[in-house]
Each structure stands twice: as structure tokens, then as C-alpha cells.
XYZ file of C-alpha atoms in Angstrom:
411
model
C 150.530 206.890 7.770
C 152.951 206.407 4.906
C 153.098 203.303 2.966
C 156.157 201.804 4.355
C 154.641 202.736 7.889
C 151.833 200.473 6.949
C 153.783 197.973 5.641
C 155.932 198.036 8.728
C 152.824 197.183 10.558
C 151.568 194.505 8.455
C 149.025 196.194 6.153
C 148.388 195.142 2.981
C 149.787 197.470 0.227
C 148.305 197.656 -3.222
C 151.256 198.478 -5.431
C 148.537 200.281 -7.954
C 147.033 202.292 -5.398
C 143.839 201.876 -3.413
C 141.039 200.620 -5.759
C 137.811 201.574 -3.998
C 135.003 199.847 -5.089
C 136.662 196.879 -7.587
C 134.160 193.991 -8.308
C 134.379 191.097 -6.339
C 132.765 187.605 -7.762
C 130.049 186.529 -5.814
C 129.785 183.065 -4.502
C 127.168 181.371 -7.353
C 128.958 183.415 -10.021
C 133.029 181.822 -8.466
C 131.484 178.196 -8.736
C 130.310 178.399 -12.235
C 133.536 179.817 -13.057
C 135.413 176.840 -11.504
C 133.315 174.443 -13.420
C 134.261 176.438 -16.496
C 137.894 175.961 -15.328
C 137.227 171.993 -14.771
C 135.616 171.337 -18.034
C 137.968 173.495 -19.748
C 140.742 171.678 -18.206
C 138.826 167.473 -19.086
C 138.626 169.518 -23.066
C 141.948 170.634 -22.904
C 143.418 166.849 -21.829
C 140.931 164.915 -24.270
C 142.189 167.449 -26.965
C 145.666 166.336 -26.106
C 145.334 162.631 -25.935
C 143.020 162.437 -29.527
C 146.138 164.503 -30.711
C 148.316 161.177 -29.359
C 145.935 158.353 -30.602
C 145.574 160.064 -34.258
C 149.628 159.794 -34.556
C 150.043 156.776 -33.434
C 146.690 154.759 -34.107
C 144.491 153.827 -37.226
C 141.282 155.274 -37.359
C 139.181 152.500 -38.664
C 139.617 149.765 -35.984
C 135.843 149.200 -35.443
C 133.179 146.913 -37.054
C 131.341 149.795 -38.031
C 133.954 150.417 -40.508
C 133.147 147.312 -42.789
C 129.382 146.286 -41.537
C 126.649 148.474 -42.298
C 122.631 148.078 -41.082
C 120.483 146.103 -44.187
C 116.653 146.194 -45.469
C 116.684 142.928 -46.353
C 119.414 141.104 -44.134
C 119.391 143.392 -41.057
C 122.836 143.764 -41.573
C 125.850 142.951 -44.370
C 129.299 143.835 -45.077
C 130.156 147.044 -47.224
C 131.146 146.019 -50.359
C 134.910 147.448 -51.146
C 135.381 148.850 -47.508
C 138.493 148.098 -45.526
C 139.562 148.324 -42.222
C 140.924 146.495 -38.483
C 138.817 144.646 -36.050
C 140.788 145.130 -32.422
C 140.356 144.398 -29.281
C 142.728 143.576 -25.876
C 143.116 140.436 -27.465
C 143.841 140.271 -31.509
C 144.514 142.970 -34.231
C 142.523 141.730 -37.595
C 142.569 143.244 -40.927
C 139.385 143.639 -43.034
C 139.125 143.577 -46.578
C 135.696 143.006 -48.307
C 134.921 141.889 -51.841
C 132.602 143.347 -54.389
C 130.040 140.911 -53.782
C 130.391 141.950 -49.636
C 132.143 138.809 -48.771
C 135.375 138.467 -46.277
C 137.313 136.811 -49.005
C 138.422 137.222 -52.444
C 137.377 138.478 -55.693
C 134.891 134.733 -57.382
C 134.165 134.914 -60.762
C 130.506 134.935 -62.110
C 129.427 132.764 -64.045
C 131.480 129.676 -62.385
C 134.744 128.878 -64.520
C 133.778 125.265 -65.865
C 134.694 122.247 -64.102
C 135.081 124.087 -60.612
C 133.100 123.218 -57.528
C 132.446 125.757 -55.551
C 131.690 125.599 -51.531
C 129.387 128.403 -50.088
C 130.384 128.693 -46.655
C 127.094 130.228 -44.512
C 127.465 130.980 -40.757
C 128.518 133.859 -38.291
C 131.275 135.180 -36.676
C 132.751 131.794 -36.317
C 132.805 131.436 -39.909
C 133.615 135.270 -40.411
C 136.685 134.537 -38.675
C 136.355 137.156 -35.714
C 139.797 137.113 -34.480
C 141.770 135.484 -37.259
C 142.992 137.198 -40.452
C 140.721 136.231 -43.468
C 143.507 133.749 -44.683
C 143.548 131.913 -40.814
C 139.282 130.675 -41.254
C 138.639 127.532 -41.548
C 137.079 128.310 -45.335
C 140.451 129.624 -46.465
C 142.096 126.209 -44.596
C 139.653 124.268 -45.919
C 139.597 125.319 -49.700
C 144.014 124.784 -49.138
C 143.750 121.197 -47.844
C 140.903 120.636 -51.075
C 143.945 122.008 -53.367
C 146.321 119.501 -52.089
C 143.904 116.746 -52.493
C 142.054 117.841 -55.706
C 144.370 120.245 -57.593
C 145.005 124.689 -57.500
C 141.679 126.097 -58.114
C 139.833 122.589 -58.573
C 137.519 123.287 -55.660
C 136.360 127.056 -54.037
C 135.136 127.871 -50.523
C 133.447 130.552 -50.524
C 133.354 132.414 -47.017
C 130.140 134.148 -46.665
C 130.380 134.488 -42.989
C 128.993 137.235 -41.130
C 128.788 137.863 -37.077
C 125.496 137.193 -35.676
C 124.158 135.847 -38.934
C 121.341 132.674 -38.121
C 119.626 130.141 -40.678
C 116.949 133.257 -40.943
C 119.273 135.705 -42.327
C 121.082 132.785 -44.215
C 118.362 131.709 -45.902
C 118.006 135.637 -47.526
C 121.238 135.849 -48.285
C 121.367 132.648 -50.074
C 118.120 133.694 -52.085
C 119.227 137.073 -52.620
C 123.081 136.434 -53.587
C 124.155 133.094 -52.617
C 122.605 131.267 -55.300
C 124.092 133.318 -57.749
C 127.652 131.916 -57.361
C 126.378 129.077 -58.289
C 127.292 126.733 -55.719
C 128.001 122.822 -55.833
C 127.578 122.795 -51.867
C 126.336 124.392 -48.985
C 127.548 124.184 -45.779
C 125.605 125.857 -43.260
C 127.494 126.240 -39.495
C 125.042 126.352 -37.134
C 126.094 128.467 -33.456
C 124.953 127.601 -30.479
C 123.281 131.131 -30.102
C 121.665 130.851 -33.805
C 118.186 129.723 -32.268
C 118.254 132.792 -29.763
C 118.878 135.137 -33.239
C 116.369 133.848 -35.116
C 114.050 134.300 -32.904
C 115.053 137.785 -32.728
C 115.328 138.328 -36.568
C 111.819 136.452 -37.011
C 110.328 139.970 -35.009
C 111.749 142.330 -37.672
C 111.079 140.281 -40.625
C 108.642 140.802 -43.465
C 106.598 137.833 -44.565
C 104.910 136.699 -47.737
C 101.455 135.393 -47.345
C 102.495 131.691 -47.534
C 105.045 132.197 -45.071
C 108.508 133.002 -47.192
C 110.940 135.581 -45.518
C 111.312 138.599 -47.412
C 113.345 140.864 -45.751
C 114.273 141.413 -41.901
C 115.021 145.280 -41.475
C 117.275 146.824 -38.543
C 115.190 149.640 -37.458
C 117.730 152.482 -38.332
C 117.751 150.966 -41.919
C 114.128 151.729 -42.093
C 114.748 155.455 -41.864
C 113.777 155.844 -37.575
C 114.833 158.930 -36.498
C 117.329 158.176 -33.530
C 117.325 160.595 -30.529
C 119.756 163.209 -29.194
C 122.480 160.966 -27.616
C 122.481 158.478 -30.750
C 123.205 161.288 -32.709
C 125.790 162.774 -30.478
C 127.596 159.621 -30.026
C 127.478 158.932 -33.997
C 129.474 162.430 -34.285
C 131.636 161.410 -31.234
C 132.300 158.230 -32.836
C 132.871 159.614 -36.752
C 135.232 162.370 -35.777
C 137.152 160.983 -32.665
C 140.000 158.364 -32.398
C 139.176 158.516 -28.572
C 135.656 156.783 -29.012
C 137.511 153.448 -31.016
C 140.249 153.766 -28.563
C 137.775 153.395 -25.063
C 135.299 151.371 -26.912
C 138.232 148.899 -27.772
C 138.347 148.324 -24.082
C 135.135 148.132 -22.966
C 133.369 146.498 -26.146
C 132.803 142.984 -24.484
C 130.887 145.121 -21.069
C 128.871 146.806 -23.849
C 127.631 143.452 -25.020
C 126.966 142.166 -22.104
C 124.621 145.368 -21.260
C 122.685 145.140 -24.482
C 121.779 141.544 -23.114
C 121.371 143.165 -20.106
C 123.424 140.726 -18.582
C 120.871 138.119 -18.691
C 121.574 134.881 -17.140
C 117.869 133.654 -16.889
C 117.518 130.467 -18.854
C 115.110 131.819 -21.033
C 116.204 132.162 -24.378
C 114.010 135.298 -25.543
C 116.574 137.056 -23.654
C 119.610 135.128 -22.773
C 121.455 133.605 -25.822
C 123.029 130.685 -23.606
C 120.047 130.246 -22.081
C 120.304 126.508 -23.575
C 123.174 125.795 -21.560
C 122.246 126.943 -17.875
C 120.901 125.209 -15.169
C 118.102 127.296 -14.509
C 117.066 127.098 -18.434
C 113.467 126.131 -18.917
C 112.764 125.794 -22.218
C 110.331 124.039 -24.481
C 110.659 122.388 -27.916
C 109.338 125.714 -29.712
C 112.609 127.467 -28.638
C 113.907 125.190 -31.716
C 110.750 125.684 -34.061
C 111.870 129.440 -35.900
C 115.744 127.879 -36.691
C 114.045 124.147 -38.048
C 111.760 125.944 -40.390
C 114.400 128.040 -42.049
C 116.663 125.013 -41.973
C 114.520 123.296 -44.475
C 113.350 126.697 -46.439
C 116.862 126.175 -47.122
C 117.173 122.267 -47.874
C 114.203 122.601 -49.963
C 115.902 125.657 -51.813
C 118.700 124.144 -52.417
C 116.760 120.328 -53.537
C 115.450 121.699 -56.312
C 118.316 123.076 -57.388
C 120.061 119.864 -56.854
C 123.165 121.515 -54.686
C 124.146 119.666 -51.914
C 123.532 120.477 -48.290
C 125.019 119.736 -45.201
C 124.876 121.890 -41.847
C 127.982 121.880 -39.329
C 127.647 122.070 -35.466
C 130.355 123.148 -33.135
C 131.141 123.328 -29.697
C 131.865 126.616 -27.694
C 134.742 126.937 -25.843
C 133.538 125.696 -22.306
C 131.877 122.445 -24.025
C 135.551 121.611 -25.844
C 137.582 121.624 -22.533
C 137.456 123.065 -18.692
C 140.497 125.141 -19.971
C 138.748 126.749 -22.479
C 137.285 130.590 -22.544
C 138.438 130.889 -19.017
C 137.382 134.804 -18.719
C 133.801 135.325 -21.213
C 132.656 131.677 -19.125
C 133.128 134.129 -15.871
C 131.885 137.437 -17.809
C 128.602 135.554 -18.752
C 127.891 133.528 -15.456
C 128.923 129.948 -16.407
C 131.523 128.173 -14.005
C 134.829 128.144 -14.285
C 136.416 124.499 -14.306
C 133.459 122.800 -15.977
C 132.879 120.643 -19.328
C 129.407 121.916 -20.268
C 126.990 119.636 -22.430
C 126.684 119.670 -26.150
C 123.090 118.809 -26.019
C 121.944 121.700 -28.086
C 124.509 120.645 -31.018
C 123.742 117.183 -31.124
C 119.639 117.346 -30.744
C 120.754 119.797 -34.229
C 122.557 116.835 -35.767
C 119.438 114.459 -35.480
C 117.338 117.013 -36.421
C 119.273 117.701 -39.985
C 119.723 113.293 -40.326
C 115.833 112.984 -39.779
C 115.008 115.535 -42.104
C 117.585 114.683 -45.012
C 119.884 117.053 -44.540
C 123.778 116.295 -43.970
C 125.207 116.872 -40.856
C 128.445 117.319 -39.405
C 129.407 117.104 -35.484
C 132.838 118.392 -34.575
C 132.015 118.114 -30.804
C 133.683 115.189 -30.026
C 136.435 115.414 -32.182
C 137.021 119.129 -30.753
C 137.184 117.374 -27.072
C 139.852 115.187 -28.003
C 142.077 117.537 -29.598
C 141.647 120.328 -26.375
C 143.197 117.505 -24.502
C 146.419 117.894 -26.060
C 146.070 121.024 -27.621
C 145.656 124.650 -25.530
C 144.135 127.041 -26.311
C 141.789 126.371 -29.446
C 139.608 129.421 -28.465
C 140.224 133.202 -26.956
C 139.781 133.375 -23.486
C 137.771 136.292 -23.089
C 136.476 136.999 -27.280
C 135.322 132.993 -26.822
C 135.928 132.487 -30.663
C 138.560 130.690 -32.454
C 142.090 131.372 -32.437
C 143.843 130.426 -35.729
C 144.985 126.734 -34.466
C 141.064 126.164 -33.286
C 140.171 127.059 -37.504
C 143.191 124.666 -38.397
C 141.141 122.182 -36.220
C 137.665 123.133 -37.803
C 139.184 122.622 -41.321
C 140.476 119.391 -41.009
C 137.341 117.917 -39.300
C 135.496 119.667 -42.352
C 137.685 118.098 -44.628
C 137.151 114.750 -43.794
C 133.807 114.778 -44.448
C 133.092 116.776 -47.349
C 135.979 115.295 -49.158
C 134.463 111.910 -50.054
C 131.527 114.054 -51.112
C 133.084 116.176 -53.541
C 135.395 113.171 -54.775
C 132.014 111.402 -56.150
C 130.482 114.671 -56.820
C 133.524 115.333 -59.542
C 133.658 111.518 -60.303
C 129.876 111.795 -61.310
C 130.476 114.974 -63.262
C 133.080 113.303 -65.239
C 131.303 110.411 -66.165
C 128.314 112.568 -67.666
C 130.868 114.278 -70.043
């Protein structure tokens, strides 16, 4: 039969000719080519959109741009380094000092007749969310111009997220005291007492008890595993890592607290403000020993001291940090005690060291003024440090108005 015949009666017809014996892909061997195909195919589109993000976005829009792992303070700011802090909610811009700050250039040794602030806290004092000029230090050290003269007084902001009166206290021995400052204000966070205990676990000791050094573990040299490395590769050569972890940076938080809502405060860092929390006086004991490390430090040196307590979001106003109260198990629509923050205060008055409590104060304004803090981030927007710096400022001015007064008079 010819080859039209066949056709005619619906025969397949080779156009090359018959090809007896051609190799047909068995069944294992036609799967692991489709998963070829597949991952080919997830390459190809990744390829494609990392060729998008590095046109259009920045490439250092992460902390680990500016922060780096510490020896001595677990963790610090890169000295010189620059880069943007986003998330769904704000865009930031980082620019650190010489001396590792999130502020300006301060010259050492003091010019005369300045008095200089240093500013110690964490990320509320950093200013995560708000450009460096928005924190209340910047505020602050403007209304102190106003009242005092241009370049009179300096605030120093020495900030840094998930810093505690542990890590404080070795910065200020380390660096602090080097600026030479006329005051110290220390702003203690609600989770502070949950990080030192932390801290206290990696920290190095003298013999009498003196804090030498608290090490992260990868700044000690430990060899990280397979997937650390290949996500540190992923995450130095790839826009696509910054541009997913962006979006899912607040989940990844929660997981490395595993999400825990227990009450206990070895593991949950708002364990003081749940129902369920069940703690004892020591939970306290680790952050009132390095509170007076530091008043005693600073004593001898005769440099004023004062610690400042503030409230979170969900203590200011049943408005505030409507999504992280739901993200972290606390209820929506509720005005949550300030307990922690004002057993803090009578801690620092009983033990001679100044105190300030914005948690009242804070209250009042959230009734007329919405919002003070992010709704999901939880931390100040700029209007909440315009807030913080005014409530600062009416404390600490009377202090530095003798404190010059005094100075002149010894002249």
C-alpha cells in the first residue's frame, strides 16, 4: 500500500520515513525530565523577576546592611555603612557615624561649655521607622536649641534595636563614656527585662561580677551549617531575598519567638503583660543590677542619670497597634496596664536614680491624637517621637538649666 493509500485510511505517515527502532523515554526517565522542565521553568521566572527588582529597587534595604554581630555587645552598628530599613509600612534611610551611632559626626574631646546628652535605649530610641532627624533625640536636642541656644546642648542618639541595660552598660564603658557626657538618659522597653535575661546567657563575667563582653555566637567564629550558608549567598547576591523578606519579616519574628504567648518571660517578651503571666520578682533581678552598674558608673563620674519608661502602643490607647496586638495574641479593643513601667519608676526613685514616666502623659495625648504608633511595626511614628520629645523636655530642662547655672558660677 502506497503512502497516500495509507493515509487515505487513516495511518499515520512519517514524513522522514519509517524509523524502526527510535528510542522511546521510559516512564522514570519522562518524569525526571518534567521536573527538569518545572525547575527550569521556577529558574527561568526568578531569573526574570531579580532582573525587575535590581532596576527598579535598592539593594541595601535590610538591617543587615548597617548592623553587624559584636564580641563585646552582641551586636552594633557598622561604622560608615549606609543603607534603607523597609517594610509594608515605612521606607527609612540609614546613615551611621564613625563612632557607629545613628546620628551625626560629635567631636572628641567635648567643645567647652557644651552639655552633651547620651541617649541609651533600643529601637525606640534608634528610631525604627522614622528618619534619623524624626527621633525624639534629634527633637529633643531642637527644642534644647530654642531654649538654650544652637549647639549649647547635644543629644547624642546611641540607640540600637534590641539593646537592654546589659548591653548599655558595655557600651557606655566601652564608648559611651568617652564623649564625655553631662547626662545619661537611659529608655527602658518594656521587653528590656526579657533581653537581659537573654544577653546575661552569652555574657562573659569578671570574678566580682562586672560584664565583660556578651558574644553572638556567629561572632565567636561557630561554623554555621549548610542552609545558613546557602541563605547568606541567597541573601548577598539576590534582590529577591530583601524583596520577600520585606514582606514576611514581622512572621519571621514571631517564629524565632516561636510564637510564644505563655506568660513566662524566658520565652515570651510580653510575657509581663498577659493574663496567664506568672512571674516572680527575679524576672526583674538581671535588668536592676545593671541599672545600678550603671548609676554607680556614672556617680563617680559625677554625670547625671535618669532612666525613661514608656508605654507600648496597646497601654497608650485601645486604638493603638491595632494589627502586631492581634499578631502577638493580645486583644484588640483593650487599654493594657503599665504596671511593668511604673514598678521601673519606683525602682530607679528608691535607688537614687532619676526617673521619667511618659505613661500617663502618652494616654492623654492618644485621646486626641491618632495614631502615635505603627499599627503592625508597634513603634513610633514621627508625631509619637514629637510626643516623646516634649515630655523629655520638660523634665530634663530644669536639670540642665541648673546644671549650666552651676557651671557658670564655678568659672
Amino acid at each position: 500500500m502506497s503512502s497516500i493509500e495509507r493515509a487515505i485510511a487513516g495511518e499515520a505517515v512519517d514524513p522522514g520515513g519509517p524509523r524502526a527502532g527510535a528510542p522511546r523515554l521510559s516512564g522514570p526517565a519522562q518524569t525526571v525530565l518534567h521536573i527538569v522542565l518545572v525547575i527550569a521553568s521556577v529558574l527561568f521566572a526568578l531569573g526574570a523577576v531579580e532582573v525587575v527588582l535590581r532596576l527598579s529597587t535598592p539593594r541595601e534595604i535590610m538591617r543587615y546592611f548597617f548592623v553587624t554581630s559584636d564580641a563585646t555587645l552582641h551586636h552594633r552598628f557598622i561604622p560608615g555603612a549606609t543603607g534603607r530599613y523597609q517594610s509594608t509600612e515605612f521606607n527609612t534611610s540609614y546613615r551611621i557615624s564613625s563612632a557607629g551611632l545613628r546620628d551625626r559626626e560629635f567631636a572628641v574631646p567635648k567643645p567647652a561649655g557644651t552639655f552633651r546628652i547620651l541617649m541609651l535605649g533600643d529601637s525606640f530610641t534608634e528610631g525604627d521607622g522614622v528618619e534619623a532627624q524624626d527621633t525624639f533625640s534629634k527633637r529633643l536636642e531642637s527644642m534644647l536649641a530654642g531654649r538654650f541656644g544652637e549647639g549649647r546642648v547635644e543629644v547624642v542618639n546611641a540607640g540600637v534595636g534590641s539593646y537592654s541595660p546589659l548591653l548599655e552598660f558595655l557600651y557606655l564603658t566601652k564608648s559611651g563614656l568617652a564623649l564625655a557626657p553631662d547626662m545619661v538618659i537611659l529608655n527602658y522597653d518594656l521587653s528590656d527585662a526579657f533581653d537581659d535575661i537573654t544577653y546575661s546567657k552569652l555574657t562573659r563575667f569578671s570574678p566580682d561580677g562586672v560584664p565583660l563582653g556578651a558574644a553572638a555566637p556567629e561572632a565567636e567564629g561557630e561554623n554555621p551549617g549548610i542552609l545558613v550558608r546557602v541563605k547568606d549567598f541567597i541573601k548577598d547576591h539576590t534582590r529577591l531575598y530583601n524583596f520577600v523578606r520585606v514582606r514576611i519579616d514581622r512572621y519571621l519574628e514571631g517564629v524565632r519567638h516561636e510564637g510564644n504567648f505563655s506568660g513566662d518571660l524566658r520565652y515570651d517578651k510580653y510575657a509581663m503583660l498577659r493574663e496567664n503571666y506568672h512571674g516572680t520578682a527575679s524576672d526583674w533581678n538581671l535588668s536592676e543590677r545593671y541599672l545600678l552598674m550603671i548609676r554607680d558608673t556614672l556617680r563617680s563620674r559625677n554625670i547625671d542619670f535618669l532612666v525613661n519608661v514608656y508605654p507600648y502602643g496597646m497601654q497608650a490607647s485601645t486604638r493603638e497597634w491595632a494589627v502586631g496586638r492581634r499578631f502577638w495574641g493580645f486583644r484588640p479593643d483593650t487599654l493594657y496596664s503599665t504596671w511593668p513601667q511604673d514598678h521601673i519608676e519606683r525602682f530607679c526613685r528608691d535607688n537614687g536614680i532619676g526617673a521619667i514616666n511618659m505613661c500617663a502623659d502618652f494616654r492623654d495625648t492618644a485621646r486626641a491624637v491618632f495614631p502615635l504608633y505603627w499599627p503592625d511595626n508597634g513603634h513610633w511614628k514621627p508625631r509619637g517621637h514629637l510626643v516623646a520629645a516634649e515630655l523629655m523636655r520638660r523634665d530634663v530642662e530644669p536639670l540642665i538649666e541648673s546644671r549650666l547655672r552651676a557651671s557658670s558660677l564655678d568659672r
